[in-house]
Short mmCIF file of C-alpha atoms in Angstrom, two decimals:
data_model
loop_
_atom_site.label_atom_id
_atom_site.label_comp_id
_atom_site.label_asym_id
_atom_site.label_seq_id
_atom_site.Cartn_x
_atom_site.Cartn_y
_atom_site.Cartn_z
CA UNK A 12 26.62 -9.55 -22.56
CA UNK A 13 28.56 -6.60 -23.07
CA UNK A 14 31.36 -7.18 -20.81
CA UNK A 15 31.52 -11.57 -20.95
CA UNK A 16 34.76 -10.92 -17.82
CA UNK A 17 33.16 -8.46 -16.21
CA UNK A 18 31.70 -10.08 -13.35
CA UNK A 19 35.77 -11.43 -12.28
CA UNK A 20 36.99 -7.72 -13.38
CA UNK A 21 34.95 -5.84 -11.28
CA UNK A 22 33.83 -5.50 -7.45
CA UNK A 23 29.94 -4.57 -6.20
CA UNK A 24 29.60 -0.82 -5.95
CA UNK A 25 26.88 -0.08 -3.14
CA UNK A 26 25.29 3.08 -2.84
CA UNK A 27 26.01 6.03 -0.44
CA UNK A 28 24.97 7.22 2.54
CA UNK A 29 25.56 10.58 4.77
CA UNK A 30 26.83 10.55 8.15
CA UNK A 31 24.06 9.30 10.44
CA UNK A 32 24.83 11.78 12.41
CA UNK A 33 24.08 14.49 9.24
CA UNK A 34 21.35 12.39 8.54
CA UNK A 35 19.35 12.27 11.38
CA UNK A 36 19.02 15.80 11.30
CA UNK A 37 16.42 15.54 8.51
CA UNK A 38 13.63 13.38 6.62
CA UNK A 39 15.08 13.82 3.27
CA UNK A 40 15.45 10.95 1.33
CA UNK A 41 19.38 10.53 1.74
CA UNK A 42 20.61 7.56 -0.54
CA UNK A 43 23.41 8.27 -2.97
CA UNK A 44 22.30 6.79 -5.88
CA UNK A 45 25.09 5.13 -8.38
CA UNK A 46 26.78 7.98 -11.03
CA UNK A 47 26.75 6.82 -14.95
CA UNK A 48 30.03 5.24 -14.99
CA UNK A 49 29.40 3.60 -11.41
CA UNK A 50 25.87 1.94 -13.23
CA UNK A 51 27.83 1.11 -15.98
CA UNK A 52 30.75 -0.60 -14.23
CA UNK A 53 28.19 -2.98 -12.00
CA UNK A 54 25.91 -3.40 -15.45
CA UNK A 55 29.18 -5.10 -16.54
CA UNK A 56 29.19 -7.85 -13.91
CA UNK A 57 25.67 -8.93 -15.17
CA UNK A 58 27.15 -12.33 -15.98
CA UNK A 59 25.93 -14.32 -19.50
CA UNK A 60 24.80 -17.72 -17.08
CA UNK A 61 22.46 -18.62 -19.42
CA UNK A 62 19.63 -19.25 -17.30
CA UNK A 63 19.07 -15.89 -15.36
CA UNK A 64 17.33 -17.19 -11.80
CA UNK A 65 17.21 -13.29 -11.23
CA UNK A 66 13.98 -13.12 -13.56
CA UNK A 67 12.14 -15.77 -11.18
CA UNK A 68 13.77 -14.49 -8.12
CA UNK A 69 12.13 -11.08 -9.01
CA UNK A 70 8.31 -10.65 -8.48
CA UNK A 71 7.65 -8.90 -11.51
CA UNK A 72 9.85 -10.87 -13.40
CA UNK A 73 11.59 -7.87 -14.45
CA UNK A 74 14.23 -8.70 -17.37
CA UNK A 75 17.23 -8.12 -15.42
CA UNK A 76 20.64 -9.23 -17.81
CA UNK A 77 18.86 -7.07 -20.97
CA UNK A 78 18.22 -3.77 -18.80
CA UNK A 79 21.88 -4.65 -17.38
CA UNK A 80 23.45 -4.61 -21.07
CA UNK A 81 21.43 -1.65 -22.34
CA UNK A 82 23.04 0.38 -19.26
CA UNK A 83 26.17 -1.40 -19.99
CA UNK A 84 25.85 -0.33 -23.80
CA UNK A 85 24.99 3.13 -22.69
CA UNK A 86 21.79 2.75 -24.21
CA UNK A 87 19.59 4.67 -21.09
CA UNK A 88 16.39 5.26 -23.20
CA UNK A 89 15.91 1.28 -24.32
CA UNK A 90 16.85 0.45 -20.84
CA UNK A 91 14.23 2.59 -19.39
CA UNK A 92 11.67 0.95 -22.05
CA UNK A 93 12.81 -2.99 -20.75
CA UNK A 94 12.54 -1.88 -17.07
CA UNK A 95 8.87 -0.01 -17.48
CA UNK A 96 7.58 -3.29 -19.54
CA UNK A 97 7.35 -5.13 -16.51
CA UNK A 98 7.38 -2.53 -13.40
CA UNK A 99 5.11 0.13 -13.70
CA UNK A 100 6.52 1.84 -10.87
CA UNK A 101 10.49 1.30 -10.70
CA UNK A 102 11.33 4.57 -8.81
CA UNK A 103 9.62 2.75 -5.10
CA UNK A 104 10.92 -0.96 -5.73
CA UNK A 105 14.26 0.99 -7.09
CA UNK A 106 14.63 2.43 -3.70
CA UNK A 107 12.16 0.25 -1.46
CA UNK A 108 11.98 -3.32 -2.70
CA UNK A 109 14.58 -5.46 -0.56
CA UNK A 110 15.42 -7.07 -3.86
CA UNK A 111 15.05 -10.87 -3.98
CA UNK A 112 16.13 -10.37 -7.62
CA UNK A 113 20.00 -10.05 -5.91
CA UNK A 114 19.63 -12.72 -3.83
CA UNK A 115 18.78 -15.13 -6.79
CA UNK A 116 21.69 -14.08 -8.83
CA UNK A 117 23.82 -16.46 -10.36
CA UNK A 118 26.85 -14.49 -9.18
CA UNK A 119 26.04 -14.38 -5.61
CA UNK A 120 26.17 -17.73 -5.72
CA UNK A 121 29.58 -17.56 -4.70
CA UNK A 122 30.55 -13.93 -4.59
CA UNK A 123 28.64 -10.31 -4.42
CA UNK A 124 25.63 -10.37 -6.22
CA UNK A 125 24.89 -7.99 -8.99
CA UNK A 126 23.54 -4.24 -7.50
CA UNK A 127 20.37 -4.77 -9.52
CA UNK A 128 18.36 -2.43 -7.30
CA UNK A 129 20.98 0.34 -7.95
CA UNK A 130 21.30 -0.06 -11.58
CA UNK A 131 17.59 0.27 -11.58
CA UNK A 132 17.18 3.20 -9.14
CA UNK A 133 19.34 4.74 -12.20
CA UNK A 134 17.43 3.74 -14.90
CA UNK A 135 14.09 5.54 -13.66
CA UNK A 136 16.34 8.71 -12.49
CA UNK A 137 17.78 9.16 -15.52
CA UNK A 138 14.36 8.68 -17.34
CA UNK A 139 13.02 11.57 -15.14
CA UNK A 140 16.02 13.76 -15.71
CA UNK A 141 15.81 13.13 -19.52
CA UNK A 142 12.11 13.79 -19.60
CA UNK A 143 11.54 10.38 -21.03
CA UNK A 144 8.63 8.98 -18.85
CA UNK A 145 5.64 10.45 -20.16
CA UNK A 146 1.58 9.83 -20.20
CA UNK A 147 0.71 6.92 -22.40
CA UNK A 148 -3.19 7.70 -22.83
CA UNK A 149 -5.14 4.86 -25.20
CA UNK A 150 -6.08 5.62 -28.70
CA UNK A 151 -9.39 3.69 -28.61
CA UNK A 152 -12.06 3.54 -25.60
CA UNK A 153 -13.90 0.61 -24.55
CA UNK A 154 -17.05 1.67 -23.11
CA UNK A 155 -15.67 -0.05 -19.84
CA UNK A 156 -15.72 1.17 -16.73
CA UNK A 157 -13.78 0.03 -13.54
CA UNK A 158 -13.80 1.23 -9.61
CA UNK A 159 -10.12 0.45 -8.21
CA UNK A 160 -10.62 0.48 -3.95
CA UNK A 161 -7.45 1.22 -2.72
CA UNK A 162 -4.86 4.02 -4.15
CA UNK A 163 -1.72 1.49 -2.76
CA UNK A 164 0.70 0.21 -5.20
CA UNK A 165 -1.19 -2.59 -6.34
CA UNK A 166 -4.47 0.10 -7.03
CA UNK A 167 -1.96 2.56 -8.90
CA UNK A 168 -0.65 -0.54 -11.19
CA UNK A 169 -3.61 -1.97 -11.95
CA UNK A 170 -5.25 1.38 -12.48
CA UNK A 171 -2.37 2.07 -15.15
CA UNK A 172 -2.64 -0.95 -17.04
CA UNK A 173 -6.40 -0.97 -17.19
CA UNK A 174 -6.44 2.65 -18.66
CA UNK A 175 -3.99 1.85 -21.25
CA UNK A 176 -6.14 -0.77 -22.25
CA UNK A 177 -8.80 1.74 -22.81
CA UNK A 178 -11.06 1.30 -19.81
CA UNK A 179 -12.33 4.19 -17.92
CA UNK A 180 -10.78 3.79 -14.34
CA UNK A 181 -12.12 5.33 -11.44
CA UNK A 182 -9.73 4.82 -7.95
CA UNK A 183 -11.20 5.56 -4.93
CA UNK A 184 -8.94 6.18 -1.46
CA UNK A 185 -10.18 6.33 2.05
CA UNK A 186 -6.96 8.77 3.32
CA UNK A 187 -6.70 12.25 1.91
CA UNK A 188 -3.97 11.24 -0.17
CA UNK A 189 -2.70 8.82 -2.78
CA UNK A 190 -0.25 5.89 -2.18
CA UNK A 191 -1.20 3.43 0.99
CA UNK A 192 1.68 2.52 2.67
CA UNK A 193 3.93 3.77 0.31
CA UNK A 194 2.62 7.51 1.60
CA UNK A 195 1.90 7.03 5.05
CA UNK A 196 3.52 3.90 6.38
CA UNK A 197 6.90 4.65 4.54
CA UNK A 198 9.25 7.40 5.91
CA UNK A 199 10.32 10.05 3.92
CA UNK A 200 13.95 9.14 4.22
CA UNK A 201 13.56 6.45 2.91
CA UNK A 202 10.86 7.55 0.06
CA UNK A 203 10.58 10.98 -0.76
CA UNK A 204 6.70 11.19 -1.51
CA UNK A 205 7.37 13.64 -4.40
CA UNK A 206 7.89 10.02 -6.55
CA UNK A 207 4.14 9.59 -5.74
CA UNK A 208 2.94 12.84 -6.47
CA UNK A 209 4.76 12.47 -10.20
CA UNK A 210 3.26 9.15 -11.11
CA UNK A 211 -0.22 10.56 -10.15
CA UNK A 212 0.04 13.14 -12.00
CA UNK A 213 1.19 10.54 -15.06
CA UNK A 214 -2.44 8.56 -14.23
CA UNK A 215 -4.30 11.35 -14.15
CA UNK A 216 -2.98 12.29 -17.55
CA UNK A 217 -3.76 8.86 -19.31
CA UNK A 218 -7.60 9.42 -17.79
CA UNK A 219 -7.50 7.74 -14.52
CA UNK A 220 -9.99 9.41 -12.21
CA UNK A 221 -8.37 9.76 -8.63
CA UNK A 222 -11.55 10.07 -5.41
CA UNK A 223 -9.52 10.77 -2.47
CA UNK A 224 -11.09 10.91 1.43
CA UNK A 225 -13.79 8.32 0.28
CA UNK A 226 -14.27 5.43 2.54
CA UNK A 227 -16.30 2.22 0.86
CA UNK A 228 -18.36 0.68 3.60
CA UNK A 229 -18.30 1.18 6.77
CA UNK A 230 -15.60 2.34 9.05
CA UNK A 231 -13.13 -0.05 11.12
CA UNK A 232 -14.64 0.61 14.73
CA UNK A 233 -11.28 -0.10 16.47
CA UNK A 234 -7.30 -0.56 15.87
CA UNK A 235 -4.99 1.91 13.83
CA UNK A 236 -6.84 1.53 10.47
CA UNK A 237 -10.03 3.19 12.22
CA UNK A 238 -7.50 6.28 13.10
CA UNK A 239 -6.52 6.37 9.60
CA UNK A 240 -9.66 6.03 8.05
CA UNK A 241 -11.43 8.35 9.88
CA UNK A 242 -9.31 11.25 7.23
CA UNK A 243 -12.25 10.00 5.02
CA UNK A 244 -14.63 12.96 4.63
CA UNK A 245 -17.41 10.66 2.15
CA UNK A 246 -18.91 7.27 2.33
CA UNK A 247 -20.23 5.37 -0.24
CA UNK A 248 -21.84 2.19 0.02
CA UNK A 249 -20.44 -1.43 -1.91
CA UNK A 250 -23.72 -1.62 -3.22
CA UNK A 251 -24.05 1.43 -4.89
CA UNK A 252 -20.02 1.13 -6.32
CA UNK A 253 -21.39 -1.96 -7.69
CA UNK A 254 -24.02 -0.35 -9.51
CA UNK A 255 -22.05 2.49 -10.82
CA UNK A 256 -19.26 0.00 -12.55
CA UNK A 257 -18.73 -2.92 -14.77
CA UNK A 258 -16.13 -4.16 -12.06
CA UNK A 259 -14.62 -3.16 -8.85
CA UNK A 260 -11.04 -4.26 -8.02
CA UNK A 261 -10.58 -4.45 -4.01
CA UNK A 262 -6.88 -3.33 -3.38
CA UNK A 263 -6.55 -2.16 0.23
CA UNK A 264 -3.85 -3.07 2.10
CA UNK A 265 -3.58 -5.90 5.06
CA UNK A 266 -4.43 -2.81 7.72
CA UNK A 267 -4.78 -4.62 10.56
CA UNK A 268 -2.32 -4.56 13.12
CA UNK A 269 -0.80 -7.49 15.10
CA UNK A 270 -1.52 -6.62 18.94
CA UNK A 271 0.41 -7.75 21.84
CA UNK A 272 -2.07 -8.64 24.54
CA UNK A 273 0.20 -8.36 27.82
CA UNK A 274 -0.80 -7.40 31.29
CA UNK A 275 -0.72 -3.44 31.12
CA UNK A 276 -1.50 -3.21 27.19
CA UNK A 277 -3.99 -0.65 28.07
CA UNK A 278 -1.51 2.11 29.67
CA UNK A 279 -0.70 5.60 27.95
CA UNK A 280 2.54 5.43 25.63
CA UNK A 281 1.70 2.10 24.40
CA UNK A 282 1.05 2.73 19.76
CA UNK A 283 1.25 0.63 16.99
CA UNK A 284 3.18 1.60 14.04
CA UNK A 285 0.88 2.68 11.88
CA UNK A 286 -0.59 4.89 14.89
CA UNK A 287 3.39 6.82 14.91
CA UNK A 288 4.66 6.21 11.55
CA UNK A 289 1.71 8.27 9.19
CA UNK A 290 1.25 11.18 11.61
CA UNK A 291 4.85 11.98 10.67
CA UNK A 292 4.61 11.50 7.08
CA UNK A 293 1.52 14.31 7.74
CA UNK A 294 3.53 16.23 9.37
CA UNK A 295 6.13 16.18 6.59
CA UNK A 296 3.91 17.06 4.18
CA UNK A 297 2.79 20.48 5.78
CA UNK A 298 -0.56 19.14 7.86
CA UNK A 299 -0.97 20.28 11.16
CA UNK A 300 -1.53 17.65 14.25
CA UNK A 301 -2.84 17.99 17.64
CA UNK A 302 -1.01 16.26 19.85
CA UNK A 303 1.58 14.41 17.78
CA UNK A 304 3.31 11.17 18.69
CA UNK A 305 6.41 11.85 19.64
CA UNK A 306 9.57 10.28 20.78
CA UNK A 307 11.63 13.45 21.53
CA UNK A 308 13.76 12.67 25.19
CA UNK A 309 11.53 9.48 25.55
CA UNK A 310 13.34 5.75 26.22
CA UNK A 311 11.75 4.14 23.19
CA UNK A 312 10.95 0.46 22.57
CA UNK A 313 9.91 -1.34 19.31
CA UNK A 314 8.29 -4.29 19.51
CA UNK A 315 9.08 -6.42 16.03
CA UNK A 316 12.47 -6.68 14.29
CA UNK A 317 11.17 -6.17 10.61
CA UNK A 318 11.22 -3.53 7.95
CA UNK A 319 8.11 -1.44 9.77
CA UNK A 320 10.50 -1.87 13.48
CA UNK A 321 13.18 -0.40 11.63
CA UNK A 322 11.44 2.73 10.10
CA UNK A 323 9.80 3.63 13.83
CA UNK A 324 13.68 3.69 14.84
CA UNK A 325 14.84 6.03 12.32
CA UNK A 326 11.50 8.40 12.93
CA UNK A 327 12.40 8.22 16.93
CA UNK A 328 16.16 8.82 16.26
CA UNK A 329 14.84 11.89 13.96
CA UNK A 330 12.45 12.87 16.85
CA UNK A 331 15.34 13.67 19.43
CA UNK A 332 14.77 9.79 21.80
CA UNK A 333 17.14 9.43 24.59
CA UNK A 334 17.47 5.87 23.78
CA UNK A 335 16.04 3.50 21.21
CA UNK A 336 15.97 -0.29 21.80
CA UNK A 337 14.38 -3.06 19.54
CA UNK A 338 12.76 -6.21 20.17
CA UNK A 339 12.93 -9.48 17.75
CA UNK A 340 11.30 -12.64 19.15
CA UNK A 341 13.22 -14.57 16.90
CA UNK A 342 17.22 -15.84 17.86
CA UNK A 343 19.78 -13.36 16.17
CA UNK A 344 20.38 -15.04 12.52
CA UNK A 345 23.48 -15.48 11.57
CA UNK A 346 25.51 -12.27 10.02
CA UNK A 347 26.16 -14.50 6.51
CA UNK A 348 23.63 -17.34 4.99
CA UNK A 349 24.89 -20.14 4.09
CA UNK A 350 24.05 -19.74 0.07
CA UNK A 351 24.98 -23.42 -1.09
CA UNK A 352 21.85 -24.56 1.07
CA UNK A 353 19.58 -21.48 0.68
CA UNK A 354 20.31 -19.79 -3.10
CA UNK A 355 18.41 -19.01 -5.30
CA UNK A 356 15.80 -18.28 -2.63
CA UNK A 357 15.64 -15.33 -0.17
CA UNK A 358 17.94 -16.21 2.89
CA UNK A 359 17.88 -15.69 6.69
CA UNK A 360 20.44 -13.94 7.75
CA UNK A 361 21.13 -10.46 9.87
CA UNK A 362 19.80 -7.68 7.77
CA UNK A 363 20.84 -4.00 9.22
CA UNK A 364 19.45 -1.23 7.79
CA UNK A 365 20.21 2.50 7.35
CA UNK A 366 17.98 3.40 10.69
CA UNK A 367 19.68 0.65 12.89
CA UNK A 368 23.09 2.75 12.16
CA UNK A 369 21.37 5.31 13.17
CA UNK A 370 21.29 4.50 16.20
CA UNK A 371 19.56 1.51 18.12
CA UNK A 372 20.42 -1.41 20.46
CA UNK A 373 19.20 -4.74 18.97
CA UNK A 374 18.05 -7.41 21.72
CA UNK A 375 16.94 -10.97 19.81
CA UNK A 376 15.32 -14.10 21.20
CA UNK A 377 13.23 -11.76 23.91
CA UNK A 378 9.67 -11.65 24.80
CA UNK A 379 7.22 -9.26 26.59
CA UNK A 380 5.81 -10.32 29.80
CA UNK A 381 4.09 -7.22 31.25
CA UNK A 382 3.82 -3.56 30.53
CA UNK A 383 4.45 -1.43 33.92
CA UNK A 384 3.37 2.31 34.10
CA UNK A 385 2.82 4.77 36.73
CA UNK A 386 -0.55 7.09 36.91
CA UNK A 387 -1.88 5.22 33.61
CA UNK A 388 1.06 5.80 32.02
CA UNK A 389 3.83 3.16 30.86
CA UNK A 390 6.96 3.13 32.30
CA UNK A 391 8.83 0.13 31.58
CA UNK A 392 8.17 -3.62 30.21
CA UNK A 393 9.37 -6.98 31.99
CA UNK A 394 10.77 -9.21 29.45
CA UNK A 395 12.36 -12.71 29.31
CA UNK A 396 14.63 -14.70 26.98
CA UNK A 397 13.24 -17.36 24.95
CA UNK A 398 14.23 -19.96 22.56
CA UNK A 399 12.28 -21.94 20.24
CA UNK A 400 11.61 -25.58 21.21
CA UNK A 401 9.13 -28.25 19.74
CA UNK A 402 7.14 -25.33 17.80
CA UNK A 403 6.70 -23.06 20.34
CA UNK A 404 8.65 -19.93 22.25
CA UNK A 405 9.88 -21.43 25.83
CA UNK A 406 11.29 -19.06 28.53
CA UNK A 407 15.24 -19.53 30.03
CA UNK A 408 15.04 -19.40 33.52
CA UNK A 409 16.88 -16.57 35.17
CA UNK A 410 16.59 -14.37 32.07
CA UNK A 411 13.87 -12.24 33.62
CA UNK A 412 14.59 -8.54 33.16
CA UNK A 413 13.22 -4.44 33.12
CA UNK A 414 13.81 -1.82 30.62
CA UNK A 415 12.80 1.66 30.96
CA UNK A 416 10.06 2.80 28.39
CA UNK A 417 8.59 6.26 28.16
CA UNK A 418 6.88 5.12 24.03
CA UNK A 419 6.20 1.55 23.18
CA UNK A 420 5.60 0.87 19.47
CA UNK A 421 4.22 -2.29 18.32
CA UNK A 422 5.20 -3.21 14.89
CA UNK A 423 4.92 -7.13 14.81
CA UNK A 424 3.49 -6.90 11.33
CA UNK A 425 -0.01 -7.24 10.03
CA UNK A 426 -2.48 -10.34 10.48
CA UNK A 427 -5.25 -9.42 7.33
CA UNK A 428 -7.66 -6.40 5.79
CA UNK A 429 -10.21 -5.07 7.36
CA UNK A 430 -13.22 -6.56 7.63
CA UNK A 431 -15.65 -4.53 7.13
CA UNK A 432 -14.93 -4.26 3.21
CA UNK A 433 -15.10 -7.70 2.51
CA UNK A 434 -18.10 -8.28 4.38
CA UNK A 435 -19.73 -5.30 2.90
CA UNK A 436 -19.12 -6.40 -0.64
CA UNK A 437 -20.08 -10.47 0.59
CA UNK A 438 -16.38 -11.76 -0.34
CA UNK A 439 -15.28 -14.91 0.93
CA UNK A 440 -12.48 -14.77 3.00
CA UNK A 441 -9.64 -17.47 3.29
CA UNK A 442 -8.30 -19.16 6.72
CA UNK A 443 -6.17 -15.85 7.87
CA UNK A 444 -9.01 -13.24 7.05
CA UNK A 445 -7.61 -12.32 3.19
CA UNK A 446 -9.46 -11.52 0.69
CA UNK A 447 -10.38 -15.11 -1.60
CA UNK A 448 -9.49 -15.06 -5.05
CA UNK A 449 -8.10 -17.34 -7.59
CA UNK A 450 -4.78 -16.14 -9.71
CA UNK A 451 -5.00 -18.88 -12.23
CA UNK A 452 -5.20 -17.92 -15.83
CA UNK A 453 -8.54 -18.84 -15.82
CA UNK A 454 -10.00 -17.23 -12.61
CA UNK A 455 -7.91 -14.12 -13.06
CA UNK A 456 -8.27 -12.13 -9.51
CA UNK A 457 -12.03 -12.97 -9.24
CA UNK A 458 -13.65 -13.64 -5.83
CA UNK A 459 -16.50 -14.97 -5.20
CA UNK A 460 -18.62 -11.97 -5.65
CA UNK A 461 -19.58 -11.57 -9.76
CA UNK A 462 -17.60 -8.54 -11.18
CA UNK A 463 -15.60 -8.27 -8.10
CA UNK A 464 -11.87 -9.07 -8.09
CA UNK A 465 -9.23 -8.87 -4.82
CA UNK A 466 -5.44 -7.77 -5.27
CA UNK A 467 -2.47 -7.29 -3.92
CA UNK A 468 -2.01 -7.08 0.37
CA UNK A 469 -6.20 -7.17 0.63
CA UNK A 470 -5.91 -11.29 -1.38
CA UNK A 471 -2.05 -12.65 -0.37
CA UNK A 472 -1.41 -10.40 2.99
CA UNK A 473 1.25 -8.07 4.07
CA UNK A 474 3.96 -8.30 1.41
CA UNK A 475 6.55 -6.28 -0.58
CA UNK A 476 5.84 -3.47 -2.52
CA UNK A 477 7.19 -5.26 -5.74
CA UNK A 478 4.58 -7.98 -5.07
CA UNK A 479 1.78 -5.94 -5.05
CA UNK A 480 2.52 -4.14 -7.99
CA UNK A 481 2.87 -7.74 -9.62
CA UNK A 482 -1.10 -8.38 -8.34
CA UNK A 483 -2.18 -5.18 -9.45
CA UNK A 484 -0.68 -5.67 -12.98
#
């Protein structure tokens, strides 16, 4: 390594935020990324341990202590080269990607892990601003031809690498614009969708053929993919992809959302996520919606203490609420893991993010007993405590209580892909509704179907963005 004492010379840099209060006032992506000395100062603390556990601990197995040196060494252009020969897409896991990578590091071991995420948020900037990431188009053809279902990470990836290869690639997307969750479950704030709209244009120029607002198969009938889906302004049929292509590659996401079946359910005010979340990425982008979700002067409540929770808070500070509140069925873990018992792996501890600073009150360990409302309309929910005994969630006594709610968003994650597309292409699906494929060497992504293959959220479920650009590659 370039600096063998940096990691004892040399504290963690993170990056920078605005005031929430400035903040809030927008849905601009915000983060202050890390200046070329700050890169090159953490780069240093890249430790020589011999056996890097950040390569495993990273889906993509991106090679972490060389890109580290380069930007060490100064050497941005070779950096950029070692980063892109693993991730196709380093500008959304570089500001997205919770980065397992850091918590495998040898260094945080026992101190701050290396900001790996930062240092590669800077690579890919500075590759932009230097004009280095450019269309890689293949010399020789194959004759090949390929229909990608799905324009999400895992699509875009594999869509890449198989027109580099020479195939002709053909993606086809049921919403009117490229990028899955990455463009409409995502905030702004968090991921400007102009990052998108660049790499696009990159696929477009190696030869990839992009078919937006074309549904394959038939539509959901109910939940919030059926909302989404119904953007879709063509239909064409599995069979007939089939007989248009050498091979399809099924990469929609895991769309369908995890309900919460309570007395009242069925009052006014009551959304999932992905009902709130893509209207305002819409709106963002210049559409034009009739009557918009909105949490302006409302007493929000989010239902689900993840990533997806935690972006409907920042939207509904953004919005104007008069209060947001978050549920988490799960006890409060504790604010530091306990990293002799739990490193190299990913650990459970308190994570708060940028929108939780925002603004938000935090209640763990509580349940939802009944919605309430008033002329069809919710006004409230009666929850109780719980703790987790012998498998299974068991109510304290005496815990019972009422909170105001004018919006109720349910973002309790995702239970599997629609069904409809794997039933109209005959896939086999495993025990929790995924799409069935092997990922041995030897099976390579294939379901059951001949010439049909499954990827990313559609074969292992909801996951990370860095995980399904790992399937897609």
């Amino acid at each position: 390594m370039g600096k063998i004492t940096g990691f004892m010379e040399y504290e963690r840099i993170e990056e920078g935020y605005p005031a929430p209060a400035e903040r809030v006032k927008h849905y601009k992506e915000f983060v202050i990324g890390l200046d070329e000395a700050q890169a090159r100062q953490q780069a240093a603390r890249c430790m020589d341990c011999g056996t890097p556990f950040c390569n495993n601990g990273c889906p993509v197995n991106n090679i972490i202590p060389d890109f580290n040196d380069l930007v060490y060494r100064a050497d941005w252009k070779l950096a950029l080269d070692t980063l892109h020969s693993t991730n196709n897409f380093p500008e959304f896991t570089g500001r997205i990607c919770p980065a397992p990578c850091e918590a495998a590091c040898t260094l945080n071991f026992n101190d701050d892990a290396v900001g790996i995420k930062s240092i590669e948020h800077a690579i890919i900037d500075r590759g932009y601003a230097e004009g280095w990431v450019l269309a890689q188009p293949a010399a020789v053809k194959t004759g090949k031809t390929v229909a990608v279902v799905g324009a999400g990470p895992a699509g875009l990836a594999a869509a890449q690498q198989l027109a580099r290869a020479g195939h002709s690639v053909t993606v086809f997307e049921k919403n009117d614009r490229v990028g899955g969750l990455l463009r409409y479950g995502i905030p702004d704030f968090k991921l400007d969708k102009a990052h998108i709209d660049r790499r696009v244009d990159q696929l477009v120029k190696e030869g990839v053929t992009i078919r937006t607002g074309v549904m394959i198969g038939a539509l959901p009938k109910s939940g919030a993919a059926s909302k989404i889906a119904n953007w879709s302004k063509e239909t064409i049929t599995p069979e007939q992809l089939r007989r248009d292509f050498d091979a399809v590659l099924l990469t929609g996401g895991s769309e369908v959302s995890r309900d919460l079946p309570a007395p009242g359910r069925d009052l006014d005010g009551i959304h999932f996520a992905m009902e709130f979340l893509p209207q305002q990425n819409k709106v963002n982008a210049g559409d034009k919606l009739k009557g918009q979700l909105r949490a302006d002067g409302k007493h929000v409540i989010v239902i689900g203490g993840g990533d997806t929770g935690s972006d409907c808070v920042g939207t509904s500070n953004r919005h104007g609420a008069k209060s947001v509140t978050q549920f988490e069925v799960m006890p409060m873990p504790p604010e530091h893991e306990d990293k002799p018992m739990v490193w190299p792996y990913w650990p459970l501890k308190l994570r708060t993010s940028s929108s939780h600073d925002e603004g938000c009150e935090r209640v763990f360990a509580i349940s939802t007993k009944e919605f309430t409302g008033k002329n069809g309309k919710v006004t409230g929910l009666k929850t109780v405590q719980v703790e987790f005994k012998d498998g299974k969630f068991v109510e304290v006594a005496g815990t019972e209580k009422d909170y105001k709610a004018d919006l109720v968003l349910l973002a309790m994650g995702f239970t599997n892909p629609v069904a409809t597309i794997l039933e109209g292409f005959g896939v086999d699906k495993d025990a929790r509704g995924n799409a069935k494929a092997t990922t041995d060497a030897v099976g390579g992504y294939a379901t059951n179907v001949a010439g049909v293959f499954a990827a990313g959220d559609m074969r292992r479920g909801q996951s990370l963005v860095v995980w399904a650009i790992r399937e897609g590659r």
